Amino acid sequence: MQHPSLIQRRHFIKLTATAATAALLPKAAGAATERPAALATAPFVLPALGYAFDALEPHIDTLTMEIHHNKHHAAYITNLNAALATAPDLANQPLDNLLASLPAVPDDALRSTLRNHGGGHWNHDFFWKSLAPAAQSGKPSAALATAMDGAFGSLEAFKKSFGVAATKRFGSGWAWLIVQDGKLKITSTANQDNPLMQGVVPAADLGTPLLGLDVWEHAYYLHYQNRRPEYIAAWWNIVNWPAVSARFAAAKV
Ligand code: MN
């Protein structure tokens, strides 16, 4: 039997190759599969971006992307792995399962660490896959566009409501588009919480995430300083709509 770290390393190489291939093929860039190897089981690894650090300019600047990915995201993974190294009984499960069962973790400090850093890893992996260079941003699939029209009135009305949720999130957190009980909804969470965290965040926030926006200051402060609404407005230019549409299709609404 292979050592887990060797298997994980192979997964990492495979994921990196997939990301590099996707970057060359715009149509494939959005074909993000859920639960990629980076989220399979501990020890978790920092997934490569599917695009260059400067690929989202001018909407998100290169230095912000480098620090956000190489420092912030990496730190969540380091801390998550360190916590799971002390709890091998919890380590042998996919990250989304772990996040959906946090109330079953009896130790308060461990549960808090898994919530913050496990959430941090999941959210950032999801975030990078939610973005694409502006030329590859595309648009919602016909099915998603129809569902948005029904839920929000129009794509523009959805963007406005989502932007309000992202702007009003006090302090650090995320805005989300989710599927809840077969319907599209907008919600937001504090810190690194996410809609997978049953029993942790309010029940109204639960659902299958389709799109998430990081509104921590580390996501935008170098370029936008205090102007979060400007960051949100620019961010729409680099949403990976094919990926969001694929998630919607997978959610089987
Ligand atoms: Mn972040």
mmCIF file of C-alpha atoms and ligand atoms in Angstrom:
data_model
loop_
_atom_site.group_PDB
_atom_site.id
_atom_site.type_symbol
_atom_site.label_atom_id
_atom_site.label_comp_id
_atom_site.label_asym_id
_atom_site.label_seq_id
_atom_site.Cartn_x
_atom_site.Cartn_y
_atom_site.Cartn_z
ATOM 1 C CA MET A 1 0.000 0.000 0.000
ATOM 2 C CA GLN A 2 1.297 3.414 -0.901
ATOM 3 C CA HIS A 3 1.922 6.018 1.714
ATOM 4 C CA PRO A 4 -0.934 8.543 1.725
ATOM 5 C CA SER A 5 1.383 11.460 1.071
ATOM 6 C CA LEU A 6 2.634 9.821 -2.125
ATOM 7 C CA ILE A 7 -0.892 9.282 -3.302
ATOM 8 C CA GLN A 8 -1.740 12.861 -2.445
ATOM 9 C CA ARG A 9 1.283 14.096 -4.342
ATOM 10 C CA ARG A 10 0.176 12.196 -7.420
ATOM 11 C CA HIS A 11 -3.255 13.739 -7.066
ATOM 12 C CA PHE A 12 -1.661 17.147 -6.828
ATOM 13 C CA ILE A 13 0.360 16.586 -9.988
ATOM 14 C CA LYS A 14 -2.710 15.311 -11.778
ATOM 15 C CA LEU A 15 -4.719 18.334 -10.643
ATOM 16 C CA THR A 16 -1.978 20.717 -11.703
ATOM 17 C CA ALA A 17 -1.846 19.133 -15.136
ATOM 18 C CA THR A 18 -5.614 19.347 -15.421
ATOM 19 C CA ALA A 19 -5.580 23.005 -14.451
ATOM 20 C CA ALA A 20 -2.850 23.758 -16.959
ATOM 21 C CA THR A 21 -4.771 21.974 -19.677
ATOM 22 C CA ALA A 22 -7.956 23.798 -18.762
ATOM 23 C CA ALA A 23 -6.156 27.117 -19.058
ATOM 24 C CA LEU A 24 -5.332 26.292 -22.660
ATOM 25 C CA LEU A 25 -8.867 25.276 -23.473
ATOM 26 C CA PRO A 26 -11.366 28.004 -22.662
ATOM 27 C CA LYS A 27 -14.338 25.692 -22.967
ATOM 28 C CA ALA A 28 -12.847 23.333 -20.428
ATOM 29 C CA ALA A 29 -11.930 26.081 -17.983
ATOM 30 C CA GLY A 30 -15.367 25.956 -16.460
ATOM 31 C CA ALA A 31 -15.609 22.217 -16.243
ATOM 32 C CA ALA A 32 -14.577 22.173 -12.619
ATOM 33 C CA THR A 33 -15.570 18.908 -11.042
ATOM 34 C CA GLU A 34 -16.731 18.972 -7.472
ATOM 35 C CA ARG A 35 -14.582 17.374 -4.814
ATOM 36 C CA PRO A 36 -11.274 17.544 -6.698
ATOM 37 C CA ALA A 37 -8.239 15.752 -5.363
ATOM 38 C CA ALA A 38 -7.225 18.868 -3.458
ATOM 39 C CA LEU A 39 -10.260 18.372 -1.241
ATOM 40 C CA ALA A 40 -10.216 14.574 -1.034
ATOM 41 C CA THR A 41 -8.581 13.728 2.294
ATOM 42 C CA ALA A 42 -5.794 15.005 4.515
ATOM 43 C CA PRO A 43 -3.060 15.933 4.108
ATOM 44 C CA PHE A 44 -4.507 18.600 1.877
ATOM 45 C CA VAL A 45 -2.414 20.409 -0.712
ATOM 46 C CA LEU A 46 -2.481 23.870 -2.189
ATOM 47 C CA PRO A 47 -4.117 23.527 -5.600
ATOM 48 C CA ALA A 48 -2.548 25.372 -8.498
ATOM 49 C CA LEU A 49 -4.586 28.161 -10.023
ATOM 50 C CA GLY A 50 -6.030 27.317 -13.422
ATOM 51 C CA TYR A 51 -4.584 30.596 -14.736
ATOM 52 C CA ALA A 52 -1.636 32.910 -14.167
ATOM 53 C CA PHE A 53 -1.473 35.259 -11.178
ATOM 54 C CA ASP A 54 -1.786 38.227 -13.538
ATOM 55 C CA ALA A 55 -4.601 36.709 -15.598
ATOM 56 C CA LEU A 56 -7.336 38.543 -13.713
ATOM 57 C CA GLU A 57 -5.817 42.012 -14.166
ATOM 58 C CA PRO A 58 -6.943 44.735 -13.937
ATOM 59 C CA HIS A 59 -9.903 43.496 -11.911
ATOM 60 C CA ILE A 60 -7.781 41.669 -9.343
ATOM 61 C CA ASP A 61 -4.128 42.688 -9.310
ATOM 62 C CA THR A 62 -1.224 40.270 -9.532
ATOM 63 C CA LEU A 63 0.243 40.919 -6.084
ATOM 64 C CA THR A 64 -3.109 40.424 -4.405
ATOM 65 C CA MET A 65 -3.510 37.102 -6.202
ATOM 66 C CA GLU A 66 -0.005 35.963 -5.237
ATOM 67 C CA ILE A 67 -0.433 36.820 -1.559
ATOM 68 C CA HIS A 68 -3.983 35.539 -1.433
ATOM 69 C CA HIS A 69 -3.094 32.168 -2.952
ATOM 70 C CA ASN A 70 0.464 31.578 -1.784
ATOM 71 C CA LYS A 71 0.116 32.980 1.734
ATOM 72 C CA HIS A 72 -3.489 33.121 2.891
ATOM 73 C CA HIS A 73 -4.804 29.979 1.217
ATOM 74 C CA ALA A 74 -1.616 28.094 2.003
ATOM 75 C CA ALA A 75 -1.880 29.039 5.672
ATOM 76 C CA TYR A 76 -5.412 27.661 5.931
ATOM 77 C CA ILE A 77 -4.148 24.351 4.544
ATOM 78 C CA THR A 78 -1.145 24.248 6.861
ATOM 79 C CA ASN A 79 -3.321 24.856 9.905
ATOM 80 C CA LEU A 80 -5.996 22.413 8.734
ATOM 81 C CA ASN A 81 -3.435 19.661 8.216
ATOM 82 C CA ALA A 82 -1.835 20.338 11.604
ATOM 83 C CA ALA A 83 -5.218 20.057 13.309
ATOM 84 C CA LEU A 84 -6.118 16.842 11.512
ATOM 85 C CA ALA A 85 -2.749 15.341 12.370
ATOM 86 C CA THR A 86 -3.957 15.382 15.979
ATOM 87 C CA ALA A 87 -7.298 13.794 15.053
ATOM 88 C CA PRO A 88 -6.672 10.864 12.687
ATOM 89 C CA ASP A 89 -10.209 9.593 13.220
ATOM 90 C CA LEU A 90 -11.479 12.718 11.465
ATOM 91 C CA ALA A 91 -8.797 12.894 8.805
ATOM 92 C CA ASN A 92 -9.920 10.079 6.562
ATOM 93 C CA GLN A 93 -12.875 11.813 4.935
ATOM 94 C CA PRO A 94 -13.426 14.369 2.190
ATOM 95 C CA LEU A 95 -13.357 17.959 3.322
ATOM 96 C CA ASP A 96 -16.964 18.679 2.398
ATOM 97 C CA ASN A 97 -18.083 15.768 4.593
ATOM 98 C CA LEU A 98 -15.986 17.090 7.436
ATOM 99 C CA LEU A 99 -17.466 20.571 7.098
ATOM 100 C CA ALA A 100 -20.989 19.147 7.030
ATOM 101 C CA SER A 101 -20.442 17.309 10.302
ATOM 102 C CA LEU A 102 -18.660 19.859 12.484
ATOM 103 C CA PRO A 103 -21.180 19.550 15.340
ATOM 104 C CA ALA A 104 -19.972 15.953 15.765
ATOM 105 C CA VAL A 105 -16.478 17.181 16.673
ATOM 106 C CA PRO A 106 -16.566 17.162 20.486
ATOM 107 C CA ASP A 107 -13.527 19.306 21.215
ATOM 108 C CA ASP A 108 -14.333 23.020 21.034
ATOM 109 C CA ALA A 109 -10.856 24.155 20.026
ATOM 110 C CA LEU A 110 -10.487 21.478 17.350
ATOM 111 C CA ARG A 111 -13.963 22.170 15.974
ATOM 112 C CA SER A 112 -13.142 25.882 15.772
ATOM 113 C CA THR A 113 -9.883 25.214 13.955
ATOM 114 C CA LEU A 114 -11.541 22.854 11.485
ATOM 115 C CA ARG A 115 -14.317 25.372 10.919
ATOM 116 C CA ASN A 116 -11.971 28.294 10.279
ATOM 117 C CA HIS A 117 -9.170 26.591 8.391
ATOM 118 C CA GLY A 118 -11.146 23.782 6.781
ATOM 119 C CA GLY A 119 -13.616 26.402 5.658
ATOM 120 C CA GLY A 120 -10.733 28.557 4.509
ATOM 121 C CA HIS A 121 -9.329 25.789 2.321
ATOM 122 C CA TRP A 122 -12.683 24.792 0.854
ATOM 123 C CA ASN A 123 -13.791 28.361 0.209
ATOM 124 C CA HIS A 124 -10.586 29.393 -1.513
ATOM 125 C CA ASP A 125 -10.406 26.291 -3.694
ATOM 126 C CA PHE A 126 -13.987 27.056 -4.695
ATOM 127 C CA PHE A 127 -13.186 30.745 -5.224
ATOM 128 C CA TRP A 128 -10.267 30.161 -7.610
ATOM 129 C CA LYS A 129 -12.430 27.831 -9.681
ATOM 130 C CA SER A 130 -15.175 30.470 -9.709
ATOM 131 C CA LEU A 131 -12.891 32.907 -11.529
ATOM 132 C CA ALA A 132 -11.560 33.107 -15.063
ATOM 133 C CA PRO A 133 -9.741 35.671 -17.171
ATOM 134 C CA ALA A 134 -12.238 38.227 -18.470
ATOM 135 C CA ALA A 135 -12.015 36.904 -22.030
ATOM 136 C CA GLN A 136 -13.160 33.495 -20.754
ATOM 137 C CA SER A 137 -15.784 34.703 -18.296
ATOM 138 C CA GLY A 138 -18.630 33.762 -20.612
ATOM 139 C CA LYS A 139 -22.210 33.913 -19.460
ATOM 140 C CA PRO A 140 -24.690 31.778 -17.519
ATOM 141 C CA SER A 141 -26.012 28.711 -19.320
ATOM 142 C CA ALA A 142 -29.534 28.950 -20.701
ATOM 143 C CA ALA A 143 -30.804 26.796 -17.843
ATOM 144 C CA LEU A 144 -29.101 28.929 -15.194
ATOM 145 C CA ALA A 145 -30.226 32.153 -16.858
ATOM 146 C CA THR A 146 -33.810 30.915 -16.845
ATOM 147 C CA ALA A 147 -33.565 29.958 -13.178
ATOM 148 C CA MET A 148 -32.083 33.378 -12.357
ATOM 149 C CA ASP A 149 -34.880 35.119 -14.194
ATOM 150 C CA GLY A 150 -37.365 33.159 -12.132
ATOM 151 C CA ALA A 151 -35.649 33.711 -8.807
ATOM 152 C CA PHE A 152 -34.398 37.267 -9.144
ATOM 153 C CA GLY A 153 -36.080 38.781 -12.210
ATOM 154 C CA SER A 154 -32.959 38.994 -14.366
ATOM 155 C CA LEU A 155 -29.209 38.485 -14.345
ATOM 156 C CA GLU A 156 -28.733 42.176 -13.639
ATOM 157 C CA ALA A 157 -31.182 42.041 -10.744
ATOM 158 C CA PHE A 158 -29.319 39.019 -9.366
ATOM 159 C CA LYS A 159 -26.013 40.886 -9.566
ATOM 160 C CA LYS A 160 -27.507 43.833 -7.750
ATOM 161 C CA SER A 161 -28.895 41.701 -4.913
ATOM 162 C CA PHE A 162 -25.703 39.648 -4.648
ATOM 163 C CA GLY A 163 -23.701 42.877 -4.538
ATOM 164 C CA VAL A 164 -25.844 44.185 -1.711
ATOM 165 C CA ALA A 165 -25.270 40.974 0.263
ATOM 166 C CA ALA A 166 -21.522 41.200 -0.344
ATOM 167 C CA THR A 167 -21.384 44.882 0.550
ATOM 168 C CA LYS A 168 -23.441 44.503 3.722
ATOM 169 C CA ARG A 169 -21.488 41.535 5.083
ATOM 170 C CA PHE A 170 -19.954 43.234 8.112
ATOM 171 C CA GLY A 171 -16.257 42.541 8.527
ATOM 172 C CA SER A 172 -14.793 39.455 6.897
ATOM 173 C CA GLY A 173 -16.835 36.858 5.082
ATOM 174 C CA TRP A 174 -18.395 35.671 1.879
ATOM 175 C CA ALA A 175 -21.434 36.219 -0.320
ATOM 176 C CA TRP A 176 -22.922 33.127 -1.947
ATOM 177 C CA LEU A 177 -25.309 32.006 -4.630
ATOM 178 C CA ILE A 178 -26.698 28.668 -3.480
ATOM 179 C CA VAL A 179 -29.315 26.111 -4.376
ATOM 180 C CA GLN A 180 -31.538 25.487 -1.364
ATOM 181 C CA ASP A 181 -34.506 23.136 -1.644
ATOM 182 C CA GLY A 182 -34.306 23.346 -5.414
ATOM 183 C CA LYS A 183 -34.298 27.137 -5.535
ATOM 184 C CA LEU A 184 -31.622 29.731 -6.154
ATOM 185 C CA LYS A 185 -30.904 31.928 -3.166
ATOM 186 C CA ILE A 186 -28.386 34.578 -2.158
ATOM 187 C CA THR A 187 -26.833 34.402 1.268
ATOM 188 C CA SER A 188 -23.682 35.414 3.100
ATOM 189 C CA THR A 189 -21.540 33.995 5.854
ATOM 190 C CA ALA A 190 -19.025 35.405 8.308
ATOM 191 C CA ASN A 191 -15.323 34.571 8.460
ATOM 192 C CA GLN A 192 -14.638 31.272 6.628
ATOM 193 C CA ASP A 193 -18.056 29.756 7.234
ATOM 194 C CA ASN A 194 -19.880 28.417 4.206
ATOM 195 C CA PRO A 195 -23.271 26.972 3.255
ATOM 196 C CA LEU A 196 -22.039 23.398 3.753
ATOM 197 C CA MET A 197 -21.673 23.843 7.513
ATOM 198 C CA GLN A 198 -24.800 22.222 8.838
ATOM 199 C CA GLY A 199 -25.427 22.930 12.485
ATOM 200 C CA VAL A 200 -22.903 25.753 12.526
ATOM 201 C CA VAL A 201 -24.268 28.614 10.465
ATOM 202 C CA PRO A 202 -27.953 29.545 10.525
ATOM 203 C CA ALA A 203 -30.167 27.064 8.736
ATOM 204 C CA ALA A 204 -31.200 29.725 6.239
ATOM 205 C CA ASP A 205 -27.647 29.792 4.927
ATOM 206 C CA LEU A 206 -27.463 26.120 4.004
ATOM 207 C CA GLY A 207 -27.414 24.814 0.475
ATOM 208 C CA THR A 208 -25.243 23.838 -2.454
ATOM 209 C CA PRO A 209 -22.854 26.682 -3.343
ATOM 210 C CA LEU A 210 -22.779 27.749 -6.985
ATOM 211 C CA LEU A 211 -20.769 30.957 -6.647
ATOM 212 C CA GLY A 212 -18.885 32.596 -3.802
ATOM 213 C CA LEU A 213 -17.295 36.004 -3.383
ATOM 214 C CA ASP A 214 -14.516 36.567 -0.866
ATOM 215 C CA VAL A 215 -15.006 39.962 0.795
ATOM 216 C CA TRP A 216 -12.178 39.679 3.299
ATOM 217 C CA GLU A 217 -10.011 42.776 3.001
ATOM 218 C CA HIS A 218 -7.070 40.545 2.009
ATOM 219 C CA ALA A 219 -8.978 39.850 -1.222
ATOM 220 C CA TYR A 220 -9.024 43.440 -2.409
ATOM 221 C CA TYR A 221 -7.352 45.952 -0.096
ATOM 222 C CA LEU A 222 -4.066 46.478 -1.963
ATOM 223 C CA HIS A 223 -5.878 47.764 -5.035
ATOM 224 C CA TYR A 224 -9.268 48.920 -3.792
ATOM 225 C CA GLN A 225 -8.452 49.885 -0.180
ATOM 226 C CA ASN A 226 -11.780 50.610 1.533
ATOM 227 C CA ARG A 227 -13.788 50.598 -1.711
ATOM 228 C CA ARG A 228 -15.380 47.156 -1.439
ATOM 229 C CA PRO A 229 -18.238 48.073 -3.829
ATOM 230 C CA GLU A 230 -15.682 48.844 -6.583
ATOM 231 C CA TYR A 231 -14.066 45.438 -6.068
ATOM 232 C CA ILE A 232 -17.456 43.751 -6.272
ATOM 233 C CA ALA A 233 -18.396 45.638 -9.445
ATOM 234 C CA ALA A 234 -15.094 44.735 -11.126
ATOM 235 C CA TRP A 235 -15.306 41.114 -9.969
ATOM 236 C CA TRP A 236 -18.279 40.410 -12.228
ATOM 237 C CA ASN A 237 -15.899 40.731 -15.199
ATOM 238 C CA ILE A 238 -13.978 37.633 -14.089
ATOM 239 C CA VAL A 239 -16.696 35.288 -12.877
ATOM 240 C CA ASN A 240 -16.282 31.864 -14.471
ATOM 241 C CA TRP A 241 -19.856 31.462 -15.669
ATOM 242 C CA PRO A 242 -19.208 28.094 -17.342
ATOM 243 C CA ALA A 243 -18.046 26.748 -13.947
ATOM 244 C CA VAL A 244 -21.037 28.238 -12.159
ATOM 245 C CA SER A 245 -23.347 26.805 -14.810
ATOM 246 C CA ALA A 246 -21.750 23.369 -14.459
ATOM 247 C CA ARG A 247 -22.322 23.475 -10.699
ATOM 248 C CA PHE A 248 -25.931 24.417 -11.313
ATOM 249 C CA ALA A 249 -26.346 21.490 -13.695
ATOM 250 C CA ALA A 250 -24.744 19.156 -11.151
ATOM 251 C CA ALA A 251 -27.108 20.396 -8.441
ATOM 252 C CA LYS A 252 -29.970 18.879 -10.493
ATOM 253 C CA VAL A 253 -32.460 21.636 -9.877
HETATM 254 MN MN MN B 1 -9.510 34.996 1.039
#
